Coordinates of C-alpha atoms and ligand atoms in Angstrom, one line a residue:
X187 CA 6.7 -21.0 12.5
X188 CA 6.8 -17.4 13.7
X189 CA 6.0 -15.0 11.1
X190 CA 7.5 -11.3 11.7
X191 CA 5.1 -8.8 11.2
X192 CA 4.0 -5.2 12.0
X193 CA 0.6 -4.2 12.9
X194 CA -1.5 -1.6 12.6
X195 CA -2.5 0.7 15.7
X196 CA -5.6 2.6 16.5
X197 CA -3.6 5.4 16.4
X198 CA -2.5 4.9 12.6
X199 CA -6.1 5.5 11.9
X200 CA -7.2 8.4 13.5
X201 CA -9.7 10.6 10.7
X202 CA -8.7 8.5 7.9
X203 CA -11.3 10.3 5.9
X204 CA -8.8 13.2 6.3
X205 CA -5.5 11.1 5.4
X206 CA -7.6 9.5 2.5
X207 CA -8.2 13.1 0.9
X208 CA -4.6 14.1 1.6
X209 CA -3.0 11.2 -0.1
X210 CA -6.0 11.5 -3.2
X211 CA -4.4 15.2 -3.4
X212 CA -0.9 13.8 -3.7
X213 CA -1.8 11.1 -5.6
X214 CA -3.6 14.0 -8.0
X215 CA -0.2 16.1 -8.6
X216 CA 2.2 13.3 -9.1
X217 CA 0.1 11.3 -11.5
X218 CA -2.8 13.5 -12.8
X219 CA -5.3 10.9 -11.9
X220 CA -6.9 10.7 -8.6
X221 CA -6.4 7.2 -6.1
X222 CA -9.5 6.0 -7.9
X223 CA -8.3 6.9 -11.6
X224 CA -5.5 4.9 -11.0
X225 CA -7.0 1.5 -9.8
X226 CA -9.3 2.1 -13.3
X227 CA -6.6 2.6 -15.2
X228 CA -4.1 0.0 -14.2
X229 CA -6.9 -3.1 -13.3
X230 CA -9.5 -1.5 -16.1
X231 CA -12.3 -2.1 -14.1
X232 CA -15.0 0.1 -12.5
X233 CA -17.3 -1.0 -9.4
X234 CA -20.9 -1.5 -10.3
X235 CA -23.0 -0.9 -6.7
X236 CA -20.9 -3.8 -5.0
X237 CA -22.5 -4.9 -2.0
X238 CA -19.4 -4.8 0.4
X239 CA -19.3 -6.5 4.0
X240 CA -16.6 -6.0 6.2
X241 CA -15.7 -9.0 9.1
X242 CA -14.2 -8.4 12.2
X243 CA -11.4 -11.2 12.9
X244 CA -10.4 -12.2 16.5
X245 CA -7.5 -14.4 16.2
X246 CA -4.1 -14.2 17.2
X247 CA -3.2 -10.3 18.3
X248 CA -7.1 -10.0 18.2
X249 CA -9.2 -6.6 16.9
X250 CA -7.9 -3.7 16.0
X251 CA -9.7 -0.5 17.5
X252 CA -10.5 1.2 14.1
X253 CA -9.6 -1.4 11.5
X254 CA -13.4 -2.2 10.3
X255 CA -14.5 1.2 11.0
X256 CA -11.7 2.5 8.9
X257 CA -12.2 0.1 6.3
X258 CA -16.1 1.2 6.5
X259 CA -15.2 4.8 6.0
X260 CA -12.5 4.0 3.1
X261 CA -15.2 1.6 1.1
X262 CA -18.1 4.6 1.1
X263 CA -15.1 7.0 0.1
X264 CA -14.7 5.1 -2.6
X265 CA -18.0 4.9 -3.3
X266 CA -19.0 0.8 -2.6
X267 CA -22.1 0.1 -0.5
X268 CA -20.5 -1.7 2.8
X269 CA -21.2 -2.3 6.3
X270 CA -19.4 -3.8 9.1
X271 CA -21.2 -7.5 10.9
X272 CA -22.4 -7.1 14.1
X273 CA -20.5 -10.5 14.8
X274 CA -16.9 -11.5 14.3
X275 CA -15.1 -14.4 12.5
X276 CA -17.2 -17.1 11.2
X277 CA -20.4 -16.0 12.1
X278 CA -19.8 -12.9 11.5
X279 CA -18.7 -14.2 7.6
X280 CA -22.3 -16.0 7.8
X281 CA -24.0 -12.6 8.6
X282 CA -22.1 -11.5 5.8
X283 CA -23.1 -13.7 3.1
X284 CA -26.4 -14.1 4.6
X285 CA -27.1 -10.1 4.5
X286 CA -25.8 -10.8 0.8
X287 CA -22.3 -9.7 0.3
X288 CA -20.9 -9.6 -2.7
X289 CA -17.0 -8.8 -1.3
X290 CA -15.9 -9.7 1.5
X291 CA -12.8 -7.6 3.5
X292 CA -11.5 -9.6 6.2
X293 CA -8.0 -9.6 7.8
X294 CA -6.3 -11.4 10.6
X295 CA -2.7 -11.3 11.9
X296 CA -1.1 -12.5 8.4
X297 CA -3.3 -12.4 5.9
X298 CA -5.8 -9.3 4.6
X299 CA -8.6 -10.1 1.9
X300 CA -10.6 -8.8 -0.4
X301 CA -12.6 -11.7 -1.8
X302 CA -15.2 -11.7 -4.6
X303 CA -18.2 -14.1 -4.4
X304 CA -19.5 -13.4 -7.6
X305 CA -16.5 -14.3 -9.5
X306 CA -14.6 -16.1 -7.2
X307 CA -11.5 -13.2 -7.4
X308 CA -9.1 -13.1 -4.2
X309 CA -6.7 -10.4 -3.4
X310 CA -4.2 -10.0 -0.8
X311 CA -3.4 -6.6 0.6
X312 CA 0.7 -6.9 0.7
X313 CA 1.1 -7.8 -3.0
X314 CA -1.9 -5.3 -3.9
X315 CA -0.3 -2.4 -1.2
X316 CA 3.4 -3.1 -3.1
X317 CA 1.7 -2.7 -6.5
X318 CA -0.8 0.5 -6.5
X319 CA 2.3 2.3 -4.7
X320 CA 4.7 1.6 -7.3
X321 CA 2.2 1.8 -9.8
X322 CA 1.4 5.3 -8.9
X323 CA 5.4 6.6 -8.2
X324 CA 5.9 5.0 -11.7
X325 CA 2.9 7.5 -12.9
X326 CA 5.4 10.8 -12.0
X327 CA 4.4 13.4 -14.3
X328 CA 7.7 15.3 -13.8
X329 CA 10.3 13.0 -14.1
X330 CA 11.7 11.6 -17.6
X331 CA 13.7 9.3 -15.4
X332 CA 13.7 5.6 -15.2
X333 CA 15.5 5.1 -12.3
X334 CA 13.7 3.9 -9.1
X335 CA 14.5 3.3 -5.7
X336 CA 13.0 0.7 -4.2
X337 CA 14.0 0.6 0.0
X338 CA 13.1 -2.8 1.7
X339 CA 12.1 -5.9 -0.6
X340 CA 9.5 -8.0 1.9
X341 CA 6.3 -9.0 1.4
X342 CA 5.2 -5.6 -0.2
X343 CA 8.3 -4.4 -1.3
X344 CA 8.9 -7.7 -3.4
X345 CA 6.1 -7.0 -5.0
X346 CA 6.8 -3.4 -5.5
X347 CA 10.1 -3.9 -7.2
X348 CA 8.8 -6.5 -9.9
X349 CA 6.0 -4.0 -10.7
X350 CA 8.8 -1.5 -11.4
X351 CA 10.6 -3.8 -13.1
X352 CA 7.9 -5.0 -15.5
X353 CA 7.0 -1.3 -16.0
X354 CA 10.6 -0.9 -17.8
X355 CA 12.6 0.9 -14.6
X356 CA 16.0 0.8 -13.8
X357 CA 15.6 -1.0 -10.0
X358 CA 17.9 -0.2 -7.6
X359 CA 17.0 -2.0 -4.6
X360 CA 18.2 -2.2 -0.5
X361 CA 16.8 -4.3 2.0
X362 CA 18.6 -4.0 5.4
X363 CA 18.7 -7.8 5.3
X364 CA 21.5 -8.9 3.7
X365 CA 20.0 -12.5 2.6
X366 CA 16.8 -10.6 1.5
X367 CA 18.7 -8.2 -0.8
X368 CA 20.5 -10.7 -2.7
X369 CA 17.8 -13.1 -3.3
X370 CA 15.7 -10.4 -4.6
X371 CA 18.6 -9.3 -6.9
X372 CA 18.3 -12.6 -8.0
X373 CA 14.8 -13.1 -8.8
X374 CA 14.7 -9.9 -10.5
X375 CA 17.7 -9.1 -11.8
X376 CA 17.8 -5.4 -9.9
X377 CA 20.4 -3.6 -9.0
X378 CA 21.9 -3.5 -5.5
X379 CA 22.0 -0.4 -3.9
X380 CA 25.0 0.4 -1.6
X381 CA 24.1 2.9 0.8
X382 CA 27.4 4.0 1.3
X383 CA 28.0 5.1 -2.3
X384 CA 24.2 7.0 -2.9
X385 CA 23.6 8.7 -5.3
X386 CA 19.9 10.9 -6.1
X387 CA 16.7 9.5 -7.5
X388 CA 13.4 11.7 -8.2
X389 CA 11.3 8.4 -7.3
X390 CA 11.5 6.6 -4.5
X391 CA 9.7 3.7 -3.1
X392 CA 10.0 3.1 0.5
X393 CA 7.7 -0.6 2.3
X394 CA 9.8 -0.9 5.9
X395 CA 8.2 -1.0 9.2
X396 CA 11.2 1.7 10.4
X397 CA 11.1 5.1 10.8
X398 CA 14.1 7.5 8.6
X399 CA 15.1 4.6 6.5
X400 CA 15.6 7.7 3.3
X401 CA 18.6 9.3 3.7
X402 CA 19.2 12.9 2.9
X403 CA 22.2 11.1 0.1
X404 CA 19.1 9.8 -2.3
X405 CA 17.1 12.9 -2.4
X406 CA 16.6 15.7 -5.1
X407 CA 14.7 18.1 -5.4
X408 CA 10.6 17.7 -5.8
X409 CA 11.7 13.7 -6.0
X410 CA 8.4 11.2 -5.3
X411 CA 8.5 9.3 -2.5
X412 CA 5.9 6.5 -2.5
X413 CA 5.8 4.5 0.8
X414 CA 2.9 2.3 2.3
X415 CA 6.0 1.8 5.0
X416 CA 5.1 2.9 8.8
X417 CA 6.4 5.0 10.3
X418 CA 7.6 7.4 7.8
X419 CA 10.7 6.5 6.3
X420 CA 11.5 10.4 6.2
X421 CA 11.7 13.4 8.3
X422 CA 9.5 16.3 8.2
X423 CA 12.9 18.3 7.8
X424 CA 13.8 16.4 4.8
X425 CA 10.7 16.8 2.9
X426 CA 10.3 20.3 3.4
X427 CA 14.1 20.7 2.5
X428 CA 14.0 19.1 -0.9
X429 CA 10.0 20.0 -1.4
X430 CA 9.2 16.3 -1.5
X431 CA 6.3 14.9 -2.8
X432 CA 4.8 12.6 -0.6
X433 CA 2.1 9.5 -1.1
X434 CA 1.6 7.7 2.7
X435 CA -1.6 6.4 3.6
X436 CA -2.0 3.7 6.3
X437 CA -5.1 1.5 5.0
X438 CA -7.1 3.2 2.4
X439 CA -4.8 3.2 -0.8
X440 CA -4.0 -0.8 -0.3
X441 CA -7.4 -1.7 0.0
X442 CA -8.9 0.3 -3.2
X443 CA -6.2 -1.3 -5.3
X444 CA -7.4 -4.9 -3.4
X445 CA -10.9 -3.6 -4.3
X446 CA -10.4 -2.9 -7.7
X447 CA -8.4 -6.4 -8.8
X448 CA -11.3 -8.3 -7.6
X449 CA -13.9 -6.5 -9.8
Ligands
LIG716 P1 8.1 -7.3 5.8 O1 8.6 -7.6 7.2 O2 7.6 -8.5 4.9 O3 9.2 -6.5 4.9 C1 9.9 -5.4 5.5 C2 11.3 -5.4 4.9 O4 12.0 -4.2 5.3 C3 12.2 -6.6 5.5 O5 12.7 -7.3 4.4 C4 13.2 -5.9 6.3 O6 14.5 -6.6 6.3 C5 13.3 -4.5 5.6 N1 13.8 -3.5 6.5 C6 13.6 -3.3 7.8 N2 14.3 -2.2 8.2 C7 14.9 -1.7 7.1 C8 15.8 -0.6 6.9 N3 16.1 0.3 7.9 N4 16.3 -0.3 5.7 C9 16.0 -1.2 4.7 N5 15.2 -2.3 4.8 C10 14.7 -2.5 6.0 O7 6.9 -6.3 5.9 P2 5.8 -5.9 4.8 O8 4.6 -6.8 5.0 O9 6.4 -5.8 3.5 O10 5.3 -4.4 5.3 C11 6.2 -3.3 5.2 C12 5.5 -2.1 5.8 O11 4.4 -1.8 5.1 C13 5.0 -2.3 7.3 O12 5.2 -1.1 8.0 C14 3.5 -2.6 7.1 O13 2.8 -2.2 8.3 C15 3.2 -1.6 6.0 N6 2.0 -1.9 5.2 C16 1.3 -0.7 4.9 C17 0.2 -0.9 4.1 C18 -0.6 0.4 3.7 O14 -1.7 0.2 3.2 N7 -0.1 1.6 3.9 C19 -0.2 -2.1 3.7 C20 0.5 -3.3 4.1 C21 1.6 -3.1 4.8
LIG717 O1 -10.3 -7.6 12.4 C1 -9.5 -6.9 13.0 O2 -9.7 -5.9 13.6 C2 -8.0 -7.5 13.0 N1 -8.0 -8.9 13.0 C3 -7.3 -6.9 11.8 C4 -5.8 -7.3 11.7 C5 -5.0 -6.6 10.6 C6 -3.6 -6.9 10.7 N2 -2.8 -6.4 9.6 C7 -2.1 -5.2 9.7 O3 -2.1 -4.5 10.7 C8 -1.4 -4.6 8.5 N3 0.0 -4.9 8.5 C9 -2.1 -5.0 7.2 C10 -3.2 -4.1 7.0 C11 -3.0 -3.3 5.8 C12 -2.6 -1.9 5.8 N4 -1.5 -1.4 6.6
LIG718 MG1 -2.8 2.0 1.8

């Protein structure tokens, strides 16, 4: 079987310590808390000196230039004791362990970890990404609304939606495939959201792998848009326009909220 899938680029991650501090500054004046005050809050756990290691996976489409680096410089940011093996896959997992690990952070085409030897805990990035995202949109300090938009329903917008909808939002959803939409309508019981009769939201949650997916219909003014989706599903134009507050970070968010479930 063929699984679709987007993947990061080198690119994506250029000074992530900069795009991390952006997106804690967002994350500050939508929710109050900072990235890290958030994972507390919602998992209600706090990291205790975990001894991180990070493995480098070869497999199918291979490394990618600035992946463990990135994840290197996101784990100190957040505080964790890390560092990257010298060697890849398994022995690089054995170098891990051996150097005594506590978490390990792996990732390969599919798949990205965050797995706790101590305890046994495993997370997976998509379902943690989809989460943290909608956790912190649902967090809007300036909204009384309960209304959410939630644009493309895969493997992290799935989990996304339900978050919403266990959080007590009203969840209109879109997913440009048809089949996709209406199975998610089903599982969650959301509402289907017809593009051609929009109307505004002041949150907006937003996991495709296309560019310009939010249309100028959906916005208002100083609306959230929450989007772990790459490209950016909006125009600089737009955001300026309606003075949009935006939370888009390419690896860093994702993996604190992996981080934090495992604790
Ligand atoms: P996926 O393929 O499982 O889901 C994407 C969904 O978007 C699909 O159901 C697809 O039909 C839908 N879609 C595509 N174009 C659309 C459009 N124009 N309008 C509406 N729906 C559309 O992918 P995924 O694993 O859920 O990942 C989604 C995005 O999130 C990717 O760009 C991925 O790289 C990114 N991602 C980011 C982080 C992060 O930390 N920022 C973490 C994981 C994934
Ligand atoms: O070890 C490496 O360098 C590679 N095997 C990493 C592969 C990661 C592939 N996954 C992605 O690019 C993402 N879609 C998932 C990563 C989470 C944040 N976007
Ligand atoms: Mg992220």
């Amino acid at each position: 079987m063929v699984i679709k899938m987007a993947l990061l680029t080198p690119e994506d991650l250029k000074n992530i310590n900069k795009q991390l501090q952006e997106a804690d500054s967002a994350v500050r004046r939508v929710t109050g808390l900072d990235i890290k005050g958030v994972c507390e809050a919602f998992y209600g756990t706090t990291p205790c000196c975990e001894k991180i290691g990070i493995v480098p996976i070869t497999s199918g489409n291979g490394i990618i230039g600035n992946f463990s680096a990135s994840l290197h410089a996101i784990t100190q940011y957040f505080g964790f004791d890390s560092f990257v093996t010298g060697m890849p896959d398994v022995s690089g997992y054995y170098e891990a362990v051996r150097n005594k690990a506590e978490i390990i952070l792996m990732a390969d085409d599919n798949t990205f970890v965050a797995h706790n030897l101590k305890n046994g805990k495993i997370a997976n990035n998509q379902l943690c990404t989809g989460t943290i995202y909608a956790e912190i949109a649902s967090r809007h300090l300036k909204t009384d609304s309960k209304d959410v938009l939630v644009i493309g329903l895969g493997k992290v917008g799935f989990p996304g939606a339900a978050h919403f909808v266990h959080s007590g939002f009203n969840v209109y959803g879109y997913d440009a495939d048809k089949s996709v939409l209406e199975k998610t309508v089903s599982n969650l019981g959301i509402t289907p959201f017809d593009p051609d009769k929009p109307r505004k939201f002041s949150i907006i949650f937003e996991a495709t792998p296309c560019a310009n997916t939010i249309s100028e219909a959906v916005l208002s003014e100083n609306c959230v848009i929450s989007t772990p989706g790459i490209p950016c599903a909006i125009s600089s134009e737009l955001r300026k326009k309606y003075a949009v507050e935006l939370v888009m970070e390419p690896l860093g968010i994702g993996t604190a909220s992996m981080l934090y479930s495992v604790l």
